[in-house]
């Protein structure tokens, strides 16, 4: 299998993760049930026989946290590959890497903030978290620069991405000088730090970073180790499992929320993501790779970043106009069916805007970075 095929499947994996996060957020819409106020897709259909079984299956597939961990692990792997393709002085590599990363991350965020501001004004200031100071020029600028995430809650993950970039760069330089032991040691140290709430509380209190910060950084570094894990997997004979290996790893991510062990759950998700990406990179053909080769999945892979950023726009409208959701559930429509319908509508509405953002913002700024920042590639090109 060629490197281009790897890239296509890994890109498609991002699309699956983005759609999973959107479906998860739709499921968090509150709905009035006979038992009281519940979230739409998680437990609202309890005690209804076959419907309950179908609802449970739907819930099992919606691991939003696992999808985010998958994003982070994949970013760690892809960014390490980008650095591995570079040659030249350390200063030059650092300047090109950070400049291109900024041009990749921030322009779509500015587009998203502008879209939120337009909806905020046209909806009569009815968006959730529509505190007036969030939509002043200063508030919008803070959101666009990822200094806070009050306008769009999903941008906390972009805060972590922005912080992870220099971390990955420093660890890559250290790994190049002292070997991959640096990465293994970093994973162990960061993994231990995830169990200290004091570190996370400091980041949340002083830098407006989300609680759970260290487990997210851990995921990026684990992604950097996919290269080493691939070599280990070959030696221990993982290839004998064939297409079952990535399928088992995907099942680990899906099952993680149901083991109920706090940070161990996140580590379980990270391990599943590392294994899944490794299986794809190793070219182990099976159900997972055939699914990732579908044209529609590859399409959402291409627009995944913009889709991920913009999907909370329709969720905000859904949460504002919740009564019609209550009406459907009260009429006897199973809550998970309502959640699925809302997800389809959300996807249909957001997709054209995401295509616009991808075509007019993402692609031009990525090309701008490659054209104006310069080249330090030893072989291939930056993703």
Tab-separated table of C-alpha atoms in Angstrom:
chain	number	residue	atom	x	y	z
A	1	UNK	CA	0.000	0.000	0.000
A	2	UNK	CA	1.279	3.475	-0.833
A	3	UNK	CA	1.755	6.404	1.545
A	4	UNK	CA	-1.056	8.210	-0.281
A	5	UNK	CA	-3.425	5.361	0.625
A	6	UNK	CA	-2.345	5.652	4.269
A	7	UNK	CA	-3.040	9.382	4.226
A	8	UNK	CA	-6.485	8.900	2.653
A	9	UNK	CA	-7.551	6.363	5.268
A	10	UNK	CA	-6.166	8.369	8.168
A	11	UNK	CA	-7.950	11.443	6.816
A	12	UNK	CA	-11.168	9.409	6.571
A	13	UNK	CA	-10.636	8.360	10.197
A	14	UNK	CA	-10.753	12.043	11.139
A	15	UNK	CA	-14.083	12.299	9.355
A	16	UNK	CA	-15.506	9.409	11.381
A	17	UNK	CA	-14.282	11.054	14.589
A	18	UNK	CA	-15.840	14.423	13.638
A	19	UNK	CA	-19.211	12.825	12.857
A	20	UNK	CA	-19.075	10.852	16.107
A	21	UNK	CA	-18.493	14.024	18.131
A	22	UNK	CA	-21.433	15.717	16.370
A	23	UNK	CA	-23.728	12.749	17.086
A	24	UNK	CA	-22.559	12.698	20.704
A	25	UNK	CA	-23.372	16.393	21.142
A	26	UNK	CA	-26.793	15.959	19.558
A	27	UNK	CA	-27.420	13.202	22.083
A	28	UNK	CA	-26.736	15.647	24.917
A	29	UNK	CA	-29.849	17.665	24.047
A	30	UNK	CA	-32.168	17.569	27.051
A	31	UNK	CA	-35.617	16.051	26.667
A	32	UNK	CA	-38.591	15.753	29.041
A	33	UNK	CA	-39.493	12.114	29.754
A	34	UNK	CA	-41.952	10.547	32.239
A	35	UNK	CA	-38.945	9.956	34.505
A	36	UNK	CA	-37.936	13.618	34.328
A	37	UNK	CA	-35.472	15.708	32.329
A	38	UNK	CA	-32.926	13.477	30.562
A	39	UNK	CA	-30.411	13.864	27.794
A	40	UNK	CA	-31.774	12.698	24.465
A	41	UNK	CA	-29.614	9.748	23.466
A	42	UNK	CA	-28.238	8.374	26.727
A	43	UNK	CA	-30.723	6.399	28.781
A	44	UNK	CA	-33.901	8.225	27.759
A	45	UNK	CA	-35.346	5.001	26.306
A	46	UNK	CA	-34.598	2.836	29.335
A	47	UNK	CA	-37.026	0.046	30.085
A	48	UNK	CA	-38.675	-0.281	26.668
A	49	UNK	CA	-37.688	-3.772	25.525
A	50	UNK	CA	-36.389	-3.935	21.942
A	51	UNK	CA	-36.329	-0.139	21.738
A	52	UNK	CA	-34.119	-0.084	24.816
A	53	UNK	CA	-31.709	-2.547	23.163
A	54	UNK	CA	-31.523	-0.434	20.001
A	55	UNK	CA	-31.053	2.701	22.083
A	56	UNK	CA	-28.241	1.015	24.030
A	57	UNK	CA	-26.529	0.055	20.769
A	58	UNK	CA	-26.830	3.679	19.609
A	59	UNK	CA	-25.375	4.920	22.894
A	60	UNK	CA	-22.454	2.511	22.713
A	61	UNK	CA	-21.379	3.950	19.373
A	62	UNK	CA	-21.336	7.543	20.631
A	63	UNK	CA	-18.058	7.838	22.513
A	64	UNK	CA	-17.364	11.542	22.000
A	65	UNK	CA	-14.412	11.435	24.366
A	66	UNK	CA	-12.889	8.519	22.451
A	67	UNK	CA	-13.318	10.406	19.175
A	68	UNK	CA	-11.436	13.397	20.634
A	69	UNK	CA	-8.659	11.119	21.910
A	70	UNK	CA	-8.470	9.654	18.406
A	71	UNK	CA	-8.070	13.171	16.991
A	72	UNK	CA	-5.214	13.863	19.399
A	73	UNK	CA	-3.378	10.575	18.855
A	74	UNK	CA	-3.685	10.983	15.095
A	75	UNK	CA	-2.358	14.554	15.284
A	76	UNK	CA	0.650	13.382	17.296
A	77	UNK	CA	1.422	10.739	14.684
A	78	UNK	CA	0.927	12.978	11.638
A	79	UNK	CA	2.904	15.877	13.126
A	80	UNK	CA	5.791	13.588	13.942
A	81	UNK	CA	5.772	12.344	10.338
A	82	UNK	CA	5.825	15.967	9.187
A	83	UNK	CA	8.892	16.630	11.296
A	84	UNK	CA	10.563	13.384	10.199
A	85	UNK	CA	10.348	14.606	6.590
A	86	UNK	CA	12.245	17.800	7.398
A	87	UNK	CA	15.927	18.514	7.085
A	88	UNK	CA	17.935	21.603	7.933
A	89	UNK	CA	18.852	23.610	11.000
A	90	UNK	CA	16.813	23.261	14.161
A	91	UNK	CA	15.816	26.918	14.084
A	92	UNK	CA	14.601	26.666	10.508
A	93	UNK	CA	12.638	23.478	11.170
A	94	UNK	CA	10.992	25.012	14.235
A	95	UNK	CA	10.045	28.210	12.388
A	96	UNK	CA	8.519	26.362	9.433
A	97	UNK	CA	6.712	23.817	11.602
A	98	UNK	CA	5.132	26.368	13.955
A	99	UNK	CA	4.232	28.791	11.146
A	100	UNK	CA	2.504	26.117	9.131
A	101	UNK	CA	0.749	24.805	12.206
A	102	UNK	CA	-0.614	28.277	12.971
A	103	UNK	CA	-1.826	28.683	9.388
A	104	UNK	CA	-3.514	25.294	9.631
A	105	UNK	CA	-5.273	25.868	12.957
A	106	UNK	CA	-6.275	29.511	13.222
A	107	UNK	CA	-7.866	30.690	9.926
A	108	UNK	CA	-10.783	28.200	10.160
A	109	UNK	CA	-11.269	29.260	13.792
A	110	UNK	CA	-11.619	32.908	12.674
A	111	UNK	CA	-14.178	31.772	10.071
A	112	UNK	CA	-16.082	29.842	12.743
A	113	UNK	CA	-16.130	32.821	15.128
A	114	UNK	CA	-17.472	35.031	12.339
A	115	UNK	CA	-20.211	32.475	11.616
A	116	UNK	CA	-21.187	32.333	15.295
A	117	UNK	CA	-21.306	36.139	15.457
A	118	UNK	CA	-23.641	36.267	12.441
A	119	UNK	CA	-25.974	33.646	13.942
A	120	UNK	CA	-25.849	35.429	17.309
A	121	UNK	CA	-26.984	38.702	15.751
A	122	UNK	CA	-29.596	37.220	13.391
A	123	UNK	CA	-31.106	34.995	16.136
A	124	UNK	CA	-31.730	37.974	18.394
A	125	UNK	CA	-28.854	37.181	20.752
A	126	UNK	CA	-30.403	33.833	21.673
A	127	UNK	CA	-27.417	31.522	21.310
A	128	UNK	CA	-26.437	29.522	24.397
A	129	UNK	CA	-23.633	31.191	26.389
A	130	UNK	CA	-24.690	34.436	24.706
A	131	UNK	CA	-23.283	36.640	27.467
A	132	UNK	CA	-22.882	40.032	25.758
A	133	UNK	CA	-19.169	40.344	26.539
A	134	UNK	CA	-18.498	37.106	24.640
A	135	UNK	CA	-19.669	38.851	21.462
A	136	UNK	CA	-17.882	42.153	21.849
A	137	UNK	CA	-14.940	42.738	19.525
A	138	UNK	CA	-12.560	41.774	22.340
A	139	UNK	CA	-14.599	38.684	23.222
A	140	UNK	CA	-14.681	37.520	19.605
A	141	UNK	CA	-10.937	38.116	19.264
A	142	UNK	CA	-10.260	36.074	22.408
A	143	UNK	CA	-12.288	33.202	20.960
A	144	UNK	CA	-10.566	33.477	17.575
A	145	UNK	CA	-7.154	33.337	19.264
A	146	UNK	CA	-8.270	30.346	21.365
A	147	UNK	CA	-7.833	32.244	24.622
A	148	UNK	CA	-11.180	30.944	25.830
A	149	UNK	CA	-13.867	28.548	24.610
A	150	UNK	CA	-17.098	30.109	25.843
A	151	UNK	CA	-18.571	30.827	22.389
A	152	UNK	CA	-17.942	27.346	21.037
A	153	UNK	CA	-17.246	24.670	23.615
A	154	UNK	CA	-15.409	22.340	21.219
A	155	UNK	CA	-12.580	24.853	20.799
A	156	UNK	CA	-11.065	23.691	24.086
A	157	UNK	CA	-9.641	20.873	21.974
A	158	UNK	CA	-8.019	23.456	19.696
A	159	UNK	CA	-6.444	25.079	22.757
A	160	UNK	CA	-4.877	21.725	23.527
A	161	UNK	CA	-3.810	21.293	19.867
A	162	UNK	CA	-2.107	24.712	19.940
A	163	UNK	CA	-0.285	23.863	23.167
A	164	UNK	CA	0.638	20.396	21.919
A	165	UNK	CA	2.427	21.680	18.795
A	166	UNK	CA	5.484	23.143	20.605
A	167	UNK	CA	5.444	20.160	22.988
A	168	UNK	CA	5.653	17.770	20.026
A	169	UNK	CA	8.395	19.894	18.468
A	170	UNK	CA	10.527	19.856	21.631
A	171	UNK	CA	10.052	16.119	22.144
A	172	UNK	CA	10.915	15.465	18.495
A	173	UNK	CA	14.207	17.346	18.862
A	174	UNK	CA	14.917	15.420	22.079
A	175	UNK	CA	14.030	12.108	20.425
A	176	UNK	CA	16.279	12.876	17.475
A	177	UNK	CA	19.182	13.528	19.842
A	178	UNK	CA	18.668	10.901	22.555
A	179	UNK	CA	16.449	8.283	20.921
A	180	UNK	CA	12.863	7.113	21.282
A	181	UNK	CA	13.365	6.426	24.995
A	182	UNK	CA	12.550	10.113	25.477
A	183	UNK	CA	9.062	9.536	24.090
A	184	UNK	CA	8.453	6.416	26.166
A	185	UNK	CA	9.578	8.228	29.320
A	186	UNK	CA	7.356	11.214	28.455
A	187	UNK	CA	4.319	8.976	28.022
A	188	UNK	CA	4.927	7.353	31.415
A	189	UNK	CA	5.432	10.703	33.174
A	190	UNK	CA	2.426	12.350	31.528
A	191	UNK	CA	0.337	9.257	32.205
A	192	UNK	CA	1.185	9.526	35.901
A	193	UNK	CA	0.362	13.246	35.899
A	194	UNK	CA	-3.150	12.552	34.639
A	195	UNK	CA	-3.992	11.229	38.100
A	196	UNK	CA	-3.036	14.486	39.816
A	197	UNK	CA	-6.023	16.806	39.743
A	198	UNK	CA	-3.934	19.706	41.044
A	199	UNK	CA	-2.064	20.103	37.737
A	200	UNK	CA	-5.323	20.205	35.794
A	201	UNK	CA	-6.948	22.636	38.209
A	202	UNK	CA	-3.977	25.001	37.822
A	203	UNK	CA	-4.353	25.027	34.028
A	204	UNK	CA	-8.097	25.554	34.273
A	205	UNK	CA	-7.786	28.323	36.856
A	206	UNK	CA	-4.866	30.267	35.388
A	207	UNK	CA	-4.947	29.618	31.649
A	208	UNK	CA	-8.638	28.795	30.973
A	209	UNK	CA	-7.573	25.335	29.852
A	210	UNK	CA	-9.995	22.478	30.409
A	211	UNK	CA	-9.780	20.054	33.279
A	212	UNK	CA	-8.236	16.841	31.971
A	213	UNK	CA	-5.414	18.729	30.237
A	214	UNK	CA	-2.606	16.255	30.900
A	215	UNK	CA	-4.446	13.212	29.589
A	216	UNK	CA	-4.902	15.114	26.335
A	217	UNK	CA	-1.191	15.925	26.016
A	218	UNK	CA	-0.495	12.284	26.838
A	219	UNK	CA	-2.559	11.322	23.776
A	220	UNK	CA	-0.406	13.412	21.419
A	221	UNK	CA	2.827	11.899	22.706
A	222	UNK	CA	1.319	8.416	22.450
A	223	UNK	CA	0.553	9.239	18.816
A	224	UNK	CA	4.209	10.088	18.249
A	225	UNK	CA	5.010	6.535	19.375
A	226	UNK	CA	2.910	4.902	16.644
A	227	UNK	CA	6.126	4.602	14.607
A	228	UNK	CA	7.772	2.567	17.381
A	229	UNK	CA	4.638	0.585	18.156
A	230	UNK	CA	4.369	-0.450	14.516
A	231	UNK	CA	7.814	-2.049	14.750
A	232	UNK	CA	6.907	-3.806	18.010
A	233	UNK	CA	3.579	-4.993	16.544
A	234	UNK	CA	5.391	-6.606	13.611
A	235	UNK	CA	7.841	-8.373	15.937
A	236	UNK	CA	5.125	-9.812	18.200
A	237	UNK	CA	3.077	-11.031	15.240
A	238	UNK	CA	0.086	-8.688	15.299
A	239	UNK	CA	-0.072	-8.976	11.524
A	240	UNK	CA	-1.382	-12.538	11.955
A	241	UNK	CA	-4.656	-11.034	13.174
A	242	UNK	CA	-5.054	-9.213	9.869
A	243	UNK	CA	-8.124	-6.996	9.649
A	244	UNK	CA	-9.287	-8.155	13.088
A	245	UNK	CA	-6.545	-6.107	14.762
A	246	UNK	CA	-7.823	-2.614	13.815
A	247	UNK	CA	-11.385	-3.838	14.463
A	248	UNK	CA	-10.476	-4.939	18.003
A	249	UNK	CA	-8.761	-1.591	18.648
A	250	UNK	CA	-11.813	0.316	17.367
A	251	UNK	CA	-13.953	-1.789	19.731
A	252	UNK	CA	-11.681	-0.730	22.614
A	253	UNK	CA	-12.515	2.925	21.920
A	254	UNK	CA	-16.237	2.216	21.680
A	255	UNK	CA	-16.241	0.171	24.906
A	256	UNK	CA	-14.089	2.580	26.945
A	257	UNK	CA	-16.940	4.669	28.483
A	258	UNK	CA	-18.495	1.526	29.894
A	259	UNK	CA	-15.524	0.422	31.989
A	260	UNK	CA	-16.129	3.363	34.358
A	261	UNK	CA	-12.589	3.839	35.648
A	262	UNK	CA	-11.973	7.596	35.328
A	263	UNK	CA	-8.592	8.363	33.795
A	264	UNK	CA	-8.047	4.668	33.104
A	265	UNK	CA	-10.892	5.024	30.621
A	266	UNK	CA	-9.018	7.788	28.761
A	267	UNK	CA	-5.830	5.724	28.694
A	268	UNK	CA	-7.875	2.802	27.332
A	269	UNK	CA	-9.166	5.105	24.578
A	270	UNK	CA	-5.634	6.276	23.767
A	271	UNK	CA	-4.342	2.705	23.563
A	272	UNK	CA	-7.217	1.790	21.273
A	273	UNK	CA	-6.475	4.792	19.050
A	274	UNK	CA	-2.764	3.941	18.868
A	275	UNK	CA	-3.592	0.370	17.887
A	276	UNK	CA	-6.217	1.414	15.329
A	277	UNK	CA	-3.894	3.887	13.605
A	278	UNK	CA	-1.068	1.346	13.663
A	279	UNK	CA	-3.266	-1.258	11.990
A	280	UNK	CA	-4.247	1.184	9.252
A	281	UNK	CA	-0.644	2.246	8.666
A	282	UNK	CA	0.428	-1.408	8.527
A	283	UNK	CA	-2.127	-1.967	5.769
A	284	UNK	CA	-4.118	-4.654	7.578
A	285	UNK	CA	-7.159	-5.001	5.330
A	286	UNK	CA	-10.563	-5.674	6.835
A	287	UNK	CA	-13.932	-4.192	7.733
A	288	UNK	CA	-12.407	-1.031	9.198
A	289	UNK	CA	-10.307	-0.186	6.156
A	290	UNK	CA	-13.120	-1.022	3.742
A	291	UNK	CA	-15.355	1.373	5.653
A	292	UNK	CA	-12.685	4.097	5.523
A	293	UNK	CA	-12.427	3.623	1.758
A	294	UNK	CA	-16.076	4.585	1.217
A	295	UNK	CA	-16.360	7.808	-0.784
A	296	UNK	CA	-18.709	9.479	1.680
A	297	UNK	CA	-16.368	8.730	4.598
A	298	UNK	CA	-13.389	10.066	2.644
A	299	UNK	CA	-15.412	13.202	1.820
A	300	UNK	CA	-16.099	13.917	5.490
A	301	UNK	CA	-12.453	13.208	6.189
A	302	UNK	CA	-11.456	16.056	3.869
A	303	UNK	CA	-13.781	18.567	5.525
A	304	UNK	CA	-13.501	17.108	9.040
A	305	UNK	CA	-11.747	20.076	10.663
A	306	UNK	CA	-14.250	22.662	9.442
A	307	UNK	CA	-17.185	20.320	10.133
A	308	UNK	CA	-15.956	19.718	13.676
A	309	UNK	CA	-15.601	23.456	14.329
A	310	UNK	CA	-18.969	24.425	12.867
A	311	UNK	CA	-21.332	21.651	13.990
A	312	UNK	CA	-22.141	23.360	17.342
A	313	UNK	CA	-23.925	26.114	15.383
A	314	UNK	CA	-26.881	23.878	14.592
A	315	UNK	CA	-26.676	22.255	18.015
A	316	UNK	CA	-27.113	25.701	19.553
A	317	UNK	CA	-30.287	26.238	17.525
A	318	UNK	CA	-31.500	22.742	18.495
A	319	UNK	CA	-31.020	23.507	22.185
A	320	UNK	CA	-32.770	26.889	21.847
A	321	UNK	CA	-35.837	25.362	20.163
A	322	UNK	CA	-36.012	22.208	22.277
A	323	UNK	CA	-39.836	22.054	22.648
A	324	UNK	CA	-40.311	20.320	19.300
A	325	UNK	CA	-37.900	17.604	20.498
A	326	UNK	CA	-40.042	17.160	23.616
A	327	UNK	CA	-43.142	16.955	21.405
A	328	UNK	CA	-41.679	14.139	19.305
A	329	UNK	CA	-40.662	12.120	22.354
A	330	UNK	CA	-44.052	12.770	24.014
A	331	UNK	CA	-45.741	11.498	20.844
A	332	UNK	CA	-44.007	8.153	21.354
A	333	UNK	CA	-41.038	8.485	19.010
A	334	UNK	CA	-38.069	6.759	20.708
A	335	UNK	CA	-35.548	9.299	21.964
A	336	UNK	CA	-32.639	7.679	20.126
A	337	UNK	CA	-34.614	7.921	16.854
A	338	UNK	CA	-35.182	11.636	17.511
A	339	UNK	CA	-31.450	11.968	18.231
A	340	UNK	CA	-30.591	10.232	14.948
A	341	UNK	CA	-32.972	12.480	12.985
A	342	UNK	CA	-31.478	15.562	14.663
A	343	UNK	CA	-27.977	14.316	13.808
A	344	UNK	CA	-28.914	13.846	10.143
A	345	UNK	CA	-30.422	17.349	10.000
A	346	UNK	CA	-27.373	18.821	11.758
A	347	UNK	CA	-25.038	17.085	9.319
A	348	UNK	CA	-27.067	18.239	6.291
A	349	UNK	CA	-27.074	21.861	7.471
A	350	UNK	CA	-23.421	22.045	8.539
A	351	UNK	CA	-21.902	20.202	5.576
A	352	UNK	CA	-22.288	23.023	2.983
A	353	UNK	CA	-20.826	25.561	5.422
A	354	UNK	CA	-17.958	23.181	6.200
A	355	UNK	CA	-17.290	22.697	2.476
A	356	UNK	CA	-17.183	26.485	2.101
A	357	UNK	CA	-14.774	26.861	5.018
A	358	UNK	CA	-12.574	24.045	3.713
A	359	UNK	CA	-12.429	25.415	0.161
A	360	UNK	CA	-12.116	29.135	0.916
A	361	UNK	CA	-10.132	29.063	4.169
A	362	UNK	CA	-8.399	25.779	4.965
A	363	UNK	CA	-6.951	24.918	1.573
A	364	UNK	CA	-5.746	28.443	0.638
A	365	UNK	CA	-3.995	28.972	3.976
A	366	UNK	CA	-2.313	25.565	3.883
A	367	UNK	CA	-1.052	26.388	0.386
A	368	UNK	CA	0.005	29.837	1.583
A	369	UNK	CA	2.107	28.239	4.319
A	370	UNK	CA	3.835	25.913	1.883
A	371	UNK	CA	4.449	28.704	-0.616
A	372	UNK	CA	5.561	31.583	1.604
A	373	UNK	CA	7.125	29.978	4.669
A	374	UNK	CA	9.565	27.966	2.623
A	375	UNK	CA	10.619	24.360	2.436
A	376	UNK	CA	12.801	22.218	4.655
A	377	UNK	CA	11.544	18.811	3.550
A	378	UNK	CA	14.050	16.038	3.181
A	379	UNK	CA	11.520	13.939	1.261
A	380	UNK	CA	7.821	14.111	0.475
A	381	UNK	CA	5.771	17.042	1.659
A	382	UNK	CA	4.053	18.171	4.802
A	383	UNK	CA	0.498	16.902	5.270
